[in-house]
Amino acid sequence: MREFNAVVLGAGGVGKSALTVRFMRNEFVESYDPTIQEEYRKTVDVDGELTWLELLDTAGAEQFTALNELYITAGRGFVLVFSLTLEASLREVTSLRQQILRIKGENSRVPMVLVGTKLDLTSEREVSRTHIEELAARWKIPVYETSAKRDWDVSPAFEDLVRQMRQYYPPE
Ligand code: GDP
Ligand code: MG
């Protein structure tokens, strides 16, 4: 079985833990300690092929920490998380992406997905679909609008990342 580790990054409170736990444990945690950083592991079946996936749910307070640098260096795939209810959280993913490209190589097509969270909070939505589709097209990475609470489009986002990692890293 092939094994991959990926890192979940984004501003505090955007729903990184809720998203990760929804995918890895299929449950919704209403209030997760924002300071807890944890690694989750499981076998996932993507397109009938089993893959061992390790996901690091980060909880960094600041974006340019030495720790982030370490995680990015070690990570093989990245989930860039922002909240559809908070326009400002797009800035964080913008700089995280720049940081990833700086570390991995500007021209690399390192596996990444852009994930907007809290799609169920319709009346609080601040980020338009057009805006993020433009961003995703410019960055050439897929984008998913999700709800960890309702379990909307969470698995497809992670499965996309697994497919990208399988392609990008040749089998040993
Ligand atoms: P993190 O700091 O990025 O790990 O964010 P959390 O996963 O701890 O989530 C922050 C808050 O947003 C919590 O109160 C969650 O219950 C809430 N939240 C996360 N995802 C969703 C979602 O899909 N829908 C709704 N309604 N709330 C969410
Ligand atoms: Mg968290």
XYZ file of C-alpha atoms and ligand atoms in Angstrom:
201
model
C 0.000 0.000 0.000
C 1.310 3.445 -0.853
C 1.634 5.913 1.998
C 1.256 9.677 1.951
C 1.297 12.413 4.513
C -0.533 15.674 3.986
C -0.847 18.874 5.975
C -4.025 20.816 6.686
C -3.258 24.532 6.823
C -5.258 27.731 7.235
C -6.199 30.500 9.627
C -7.442 29.748 13.137
C -11.147 29.033 13.404
C -11.785 28.333 9.720
C -12.682 24.717 10.473
C -9.492 22.740 9.834
C -10.117 20.358 12.721
C -13.802 19.903 11.920
C -12.926 19.130 8.297
C -10.133 16.711 9.192
C -12.163 14.873 11.826
C -15.171 14.662 9.502
C -13.047 12.936 6.886
C -10.956 10.763 9.176
C -13.594 9.785 11.762
C -16.848 10.719 10.089
C -18.096 12.844 12.944
C -18.635 16.533 13.532
C -16.926 18.140 16.478
C -18.811 21.252 17.482
C -16.028 22.698 19.590
C -12.536 21.485 19.111
C -9.667 22.916 21.154
C -8.145 25.475 18.764
C -4.667 24.929 20.164
C -4.631 21.196 19.595
C -2.538 19.960 16.739
C -2.957 16.349 15.912
C -2.039 13.719 13.391
C -4.712 11.362 12.071
C -4.009 8.161 10.196
C -6.135 5.744 8.287
C -6.426 3.620 5.210
C -8.535 5.276 2.550
C -10.061 3.683 -0.503
C -9.800 5.988 -3.476
C -10.902 4.586 -6.848
C -10.678 1.058 -5.477
C -7.059 1.478 -4.429
C -6.115 1.525 -0.768
C -3.761 4.232 0.482
C -2.351 4.868 3.930
C -3.004 8.524 4.677
C -1.563 10.615 7.487
C -3.104 14.036 7.970
C -1.578 16.699 10.164
C -4.229 19.075 11.472
C -2.131 22.141 12.279
C -2.978 24.731 14.912
C -0.350 27.393 14.429
C -1.186 30.807 15.806
C 0.926 32.623 13.261
C 1.463 31.963 9.628
C 5.216 32.238 9.245
C 6.433 30.054 12.038
C 9.476 27.847 11.920
C 7.112 24.972 12.618
C 5.065 25.679 9.507
C 8.298 25.637 7.580
C 9.049 22.211 9.015
C 5.593 20.819 8.231
C 5.722 22.126 4.695
C 9.145 20.630 4.144
C 7.951 17.249 5.399
C 4.486 17.333 3.827
C 3.736 15.759 0.469
C 0.303 17.254 -0.046
C -1.536 20.306 1.267
C -5.106 21.167 2.117
C -5.465 24.955 2.087
C -8.472 25.780 4.209
C -10.430 29.026 4.370
C -13.917 29.830 5.556
C -16.604 30.826 3.080
C -17.909 33.037 5.898
C -14.687 35.024 6.282
C -13.180 36.862 3.339
C -10.034 37.619 5.364
C -9.230 33.920 5.658
C -8.380 33.906 1.945
C -5.350 36.060 2.683
C -3.953 33.358 4.925
C -4.230 30.672 2.250
C -2.674 33.050 -0.259
C 0.441 33.456 1.850
C 0.516 29.785 2.833
C 0.499 28.832 -0.820
C 3.388 31.237 -1.485
C 5.264 29.711 1.415
C 4.685 26.202 0.050
C 5.919 27.169 -3.413
C 8.963 28.879 -1.950
C 9.870 25.731 -0.029
C 8.906 23.159 -2.658
C 10.055 25.091 -5.715
C 8.199 27.880 -7.505
C 7.430 25.792 -10.555
C 6.427 22.665 -8.748
C 2.900 21.357 -9.124
C 2.948 20.048 -5.591
C -0.367 18.375 -4.679
C -2.800 20.892 -3.198
C -6.499 21.454 -2.823
C -8.272 24.631 -1.838
C -11.149 24.037 0.551
C -13.828 26.532 1.554
C -15.644 25.537 4.747
C -18.990 26.237 6.461
C -21.066 26.116 3.292
C -24.103 25.422 5.495
C -23.887 28.902 7.028
C -25.584 30.404 3.990
C -26.584 33.734 5.500
C -23.036 34.363 6.769
C -21.367 33.734 3.458
C -18.804 36.395 2.462
C -16.827 34.731 -0.315
C -18.442 34.356 -3.725
C -18.085 31.254 -5.826
C -16.817 33.388 -8.713
C -14.050 34.806 -6.571
C -12.699 31.428 -5.471
C -13.096 29.882 -8.893
C -10.958 32.699 -10.304
C -8.390 32.107 -7.607
C -8.329 28.355 -8.162
C -7.974 28.827 -11.919
C -5.084 31.243 -11.418
C -3.396 28.866 -8.983
C -4.281 25.825 -11.086
C -5.586 23.903 -8.107
C -9.018 22.393 -7.530
C -11.417 24.069 -5.129
C -14.192 22.526 -3.023
C -16.977 24.221 -1.121
C -17.682 22.054 1.898
C -19.536 21.685 5.153
C -18.014 19.478 7.829
C -21.228 19.860 9.794
C -23.450 18.539 7.031
C -20.777 16.349 5.446
C -20.997 18.143 2.115
C -18.161 17.487 -0.327
C -15.572 16.726 2.361
C -14.450 13.320 1.062
C -14.152 14.443 -2.577
C -11.654 17.133 -1.529
C -9.353 14.696 0.279
C -9.766 12.062 -2.432
C -8.690 14.611 -5.014
C -5.544 15.232 -2.991
C -4.806 11.504 -2.761
C -5.140 11.194 -6.555
C -2.786 14.133 -7.051
C -0.216 12.612 -4.675
C -0.358 9.241 -6.456
C 0.345 10.984 -9.747
C 2.938 13.434 -8.543
C 5.081 10.997 -6.593
C 6.103 8.019 -8.673
C 5.760 4.642 -6.927
C 8.979 3.445 -5.344
P -9.781 25.339 13.271
O -9.265 26.332 14.275
O -9.447 25.774 11.876
O -9.332 23.938 13.544
O -11.378 25.382 13.355
P -12.385 24.328 14.067
O -12.441 23.075 13.288
O -12.035 24.212 15.496
O -13.772 25.087 13.871
C -13.988 26.405 14.368
C -15.484 26.602 14.616
O -16.197 26.529 13.390
C -16.079 25.536 15.535
O -17.017 26.156 16.396
C -16.777 24.594 14.587
O -17.880 23.972 15.179
C -17.215 25.535 13.475
N -17.300 24.832 12.198
C -16.317 24.143 11.576
N -16.754 23.625 10.414
C -18.050 23.987 10.301
C -19.073 23.750 9.320
O -18.884 23.086 8.287
N -20.296 24.304 9.559
C -20.557 25.031 10.668
N -21.772 25.532 10.817
N -19.632 25.273 11.613
C -18.401 24.749 11.433
Mg -8.075 23.156 14.982
